[in-house]
JSON list of C-alpha atoms in Angstrom, two decimals:
[
{"chain": "A", "resi": 1, "resn": "GLN", "atom": "CA", "xyz": [0.06, 0.00, -0.09]},
{"chain": "A", "resi": 2, "resn": "SER", "atom": "CA", "xyz": [1.18, 3.98, -0.78]},
{"chain": "A", "resi": 3, "resn": "THR", "atom": "CA", "xyz": [1.01, 6.25, 1.75]},
{"chain": "A", "resi": 4, "resn": "PRO", "atom": "CA", "xyz": [-0.18, 9.59, 1.09]},
{"chain": "A", "resi": 5, "resn": "SER", "atom": "CA", "xyz": [2.43, 12.02, 0.57]},
{"chain": "A", "resi": 6, "resn": "GLU", "atom": "CA", "xyz": [2.32, 15.36, 2.32]},
{"chain": "A", "resi": 7, "resn": "PRO", "atom": "CA", "xyz": [2.27, 18.04, -0.44]},
{"chain": "A", "resi": 8, "resn": "PRO", "atom": "CA", "xyz": [5.54, 19.77, -0.75]},
{"chain": "A", "resi": 9, "resn": "THR", "atom": "CA", "xyz": [6.75, 22.44, 0.92]},
{"chain": "A", "resi": 10, "resn": "HIS", "atom": "CA", "xyz": [8.07, 26.08, -0.28]},
{"chain": "A", "resi": 11, "resn": "PRO", "atom": "CA", "xyz": [11.12, 27.52, 1.44]},
{"chain": "A", "resi": 12, "resn": "SER", "atom": "CA", "xyz": [9.47, 31.09, 1.27]},
{"chain": "A", "resi": 13, "resn": "SER", "atom": "CA", "xyz": [6.26, 32.03, 3.08]},
{"chain": "A", "resi": 14, "resn": "GLU", "atom": "CA", "xyz": [4.87, 32.77, -0.33]},
{"chain": "A", "resi": 15, "resn": "PRO", "atom": "CA", "xyz": [2.95, 30.73, -2.70]},
{"chain": "A", "resi": 16, "resn": "PRO", "atom": "CA", "xyz": [4.42, 29.58, -5.93]},
{"chain": "A", "resi": 17, "resn": "LEU", "atom": "CA", "xyz": [2.16, 31.73, -7.71]},
{"chain": "A", "resi": 18, "resn": "SER", "atom": "CA", "xyz": [2.90, 35.41, -5.57]},
{"chain": "A", "resi": 19, "resn": "ARG", "atom": "CA", "xyz": [6.63, 33.95, -6.37]},
{"chain": "A", "resi": 20, "resn": "ALA", "atom": "CA", "xyz": [6.31, 33.82, -10.10]},
{"chain": "A", "resi": 21, "resn": "THR", "atom": "CA", "xyz": [4.91, 37.00, -10.09]},
{"chain": "A", "resi": 22, "resn": "THR", "atom": "CA", "xyz": [7.10, 38.50, -8.43]},
{"chain": "A", "resi": 23, "resn": "ALA", "atom": "CA", "xyz": [9.72, 37.25, -10.90]},
{"chain": "A", "resi": 24, "resn": "THR", "atom": "CA", "xyz": [7.70, 38.82, -13.53]},
{"chain": "A", "resi": 25, "resn": "ALA", "atom": "CA", "xyz": [7.70, 42.04, -12.65]},
{"chain": "A", "resi": 26, "resn": "ALA", "atom": "CA", "xyz": [11.30, 42.11, -11.79]},
{"chain": "A", "resi": 27, "resn": "ALA", "atom": "CA", "xyz": [11.63, 40.51, -15.24]},
{"chain": "A", "resi": 28, "resn": "SER", "atom": "CA", "xyz": [9.84, 43.75, -16.66]},
{"chain": "A", "resi": 29, "resn": "ASP", "atom": "CA", "xyz": [11.60, 46.27, -14.74]},
{"chain": "A", "resi": 30, "resn": "VAL", "atom": "CA", "xyz": [14.64, 44.93, -16.35]},
{"chain": "A", "resi": 31, "resn": "ALA", "atom": "CA", "xyz": [13.06, 45.22, -19.42]},
{"chain": "A", "resi": 32, "resn": "GLY", "atom": "CA", "xyz": [11.62, 48.63, -18.14]},
{"chain": "A", "resi": 33, "resn": "PRO", "atom": "CA", "xyz": [15.07, 50.54, -18.27]},
{"chain": "A", "resi": 34, "resn": "ASN", "atom": "CA", "xyz": [16.74, 49.57, -21.05]},
{"chain": "A", "resi": 35, "resn": "ASP", "atom": "CA", "xyz": [13.72, 50.67, -23.13]},
{"chain": "A", "resi": 36, "resn": "ALA", "atom": "CA", "xyz": [14.10, 53.80, -21.61]},
{"chain": "A", "resi": 37, "resn": "ALA", "atom": "CA", "xyz": [17.96, 54.14, -22.34]},
{"chain": "A", "resi": 38, "resn": "THR", "atom": "CA", "xyz": [16.94, 52.77, -25.74]},
{"chain": "A", "resi": 39, "resn": "LYS", "atom": "CA", "xyz": [14.35, 55.64, -26.32]},
{"chain": "A", "resi": 40, "resn": "LEU", "atom": "CA", "xyz": [16.70, 58.11, -24.61]},
{"chain": "A", "resi": 41, "resn": "ALA", "atom": "CA", "xyz": [19.48, 57.23, -26.99]},
{"chain": "A", "resi": 42, "resn": "GLU", "atom": "CA", "xyz": [16.81, 57.80, -29.85]},
{"chain": "A", "resi": 43, "resn": "ALA", "atom": "CA", "xyz": [15.61, 60.97, -28.53]},
{"chain": "A", "resi": 44, "resn": "ILE", "atom": "CA", "xyz": [19.53, 62.34, -28.25]},
{"chain": "A", "resi": 45, "resn": "ASP", "atom": "CA", "xyz": [20.14, 60.97, -32.02]},
{"chain": "A", "resi": 46, "resn": "ASP", "atom": "CA", "xyz": [17.21, 62.66, -33.42]},
{"chain": "A", "resi": 47, "resn": "PHE", "atom": "CA", "xyz": [17.81, 65.57, -31.47]},
{"chain": "A", "resi": 48, "resn": "LEU", "atom": "CA", "xyz": [21.42, 65.62, -32.46]},
{"chain": "A", "resi": 49, "resn": "GLY", "atom": "CA", "xyz": [20.59, 65.26, -36.16]},
{"chain": "A", "resi": 50, "resn": "ASP", "atom": "CA", "xyz": [18.25, 68.13, -36.19]},
{"chain": "A", "resi": 51, "resn": "LEU", "atom": "CA", "xyz": [21.18, 70.70, -34.29]},
{"chain": "A", "resi": 52, "resn": "GLU", "atom": "CA", "xyz": [23.24, 69.33, -37.38]},
{"chain": "A", "resi": 53, "resn": "LYS", "atom": "CA", "xyz": [20.95, 70.39, -39.95]},
{"chain": "A", "resi": 54, "resn": "LYS", "atom": "CA", "xyz": [20.27, 73.36, -38.33]},
{"chain": "A", "resi": 55, "resn": "PHE", "atom": "CA", "xyz": [24.38, 73.93, -37.88]},
{"chain": "A", "resi": 56, "resn": "LYS", "atom": "CA", "xyz": [24.68, 73.04, -41.76]},
{"chain": "A", "resi": 57, "resn": "GLY", "atom": "CA", "xyz": [21.98, 75.23, -42.70]},
{"chain": "A", "resi": 58, "resn": "ILE", "atom": "CA", "xyz": [23.13, 78.32, -40.63]},
{"chain": "A", "resi": 59, "resn": "SER", "atom": "CA", "xyz": [26.80, 77.72, -41.73]},
{"chain": "A", "resi": 60, "resn": "ASP", "atom": "CA", "xyz": [26.28, 77.43, -45.55]},
{"chain": "A", "resi": 61, "resn": "GLU", "atom": "CA", "xyz": [24.18, 81.04, -44.78]},
{"chain": "A", "resi": 62, "resn": "ILE", "atom": "CA", "xyz": [26.71, 82.76, -43.68]},
{"chain": "A", "resi": 63, "resn": "LEU", "atom": "CA", "xyz": [29.17, 81.40, -46.62]},
{"chain": "A", "resi": 64, "resn": "THR", "atom": "CA", "xyz": [27.01, 82.73, -49.06]},
{"chain": "A", "resi": 65, "resn": "LYS", "atom": "CA", "xyz": [26.71, 85.57, -47.53]},
{"chain": "A", "resi": 66, "resn": "ARG", "atom": "CA", "xyz": [30.41, 86.09, -46.97]},
{"chain": "A", "resi": 67, "resn": "GLU", "atom": "CA", "xyz": [31.00, 85.29, -50.49]},
{"chain": "A", "resi": 68, "resn": "LEU", "atom": "CA", "xyz": [28.65, 87.70, -51.85]},
{"chain": "A", "resi": 69, "resn": "THR", "atom": "CA", "xyz": [29.78, 90.51, -49.51]},
{"chain": "A", "resi": 70, "resn": "SER", "atom": "CA", "xyz": [33.25, 89.56, -50.43]},
{"chain": "A", "resi": 71, "resn": "GLU", "atom": "CA", "xyz": [32.78, 89.66, -54.52]},
{"chain": "A", "resi": 72, "resn": "PRO", "atom": "CA", "xyz": [32.15, 93.79, -54.02]},
{"chain": "A", "resi": 73, "resn": "ARG", "atom": "CA", "xyz": [34.71, 94.07, -51.51]},
{"chain": "A", "resi": 74, "resn": "ASP", "atom": "CA", "xyz": [37.58, 92.59, -54.05]},
{"chain": "A", "resi": 75, "resn": "LEU", "atom": "CA", "xyz": [35.61, 94.33, -57.08]},
{"chain": "A", "resi": 76, "resn": "LEU", "atom": "CA", "xyz": [36.94, 97.52, -55.04]},
{"chain": "A", "resi": 77, "resn": "VAL", "atom": "CA", "xyz": [40.48, 96.65, -54.53]},
{"chain": "A", "resi": 78, "resn": "ASP", "atom": "CA", "xyz": [40.84, 96.18, -57.86]},
{"chain": "A", "resi": 79, "resn": "LEU", "atom": "CA", "xyz": [39.35, 99.21, -59.22]},
{"chain": "A", "resi": 80, "resn": "ARG", "atom": "CA", "xyz": [41.66, 100.62, -56.62]},
{"chain": "A", "resi": 81, "resn": "ALA", "atom": "CA", "xyz": [44.58, 98.97, -57.76]},
{"chain": "A", "resi": 82, "resn": "GLU", "atom": "CA", "xyz": [43.86, 99.87, -61.52]},
{"chain": "A", "resi": 83, "resn": "SER", "atom": "CA", "xyz": [43.47, 103.20, -60.12]},
{"chain": "A", "resi": 84, "resn": "PHE", "atom": "CA", "xyz": [46.91, 103.53, -59.13]},
{"chain": "A", "resi": 85, "resn": "SER", "atom": "CA", "xyz": [48.86, 101.91, -62.08]}
]
């Protein structure tokens, strides 16, 4: 005859379902910071990309204006040099 065995005992006082829920919550906590870090990195990349575009636009505008203002100056220098020749 077999004797009925006692139900398995758990080392902690929490039932197994609670421990599983706690483990799942801990896993989502671990995924959360990684997801947040990824979103932050993407936001920073977007910000730096926008900043780079604006800088390039301003830089191009400055160079264009510099070229436009240097042409009359160069013309004046040439005219002045010719008048002293």
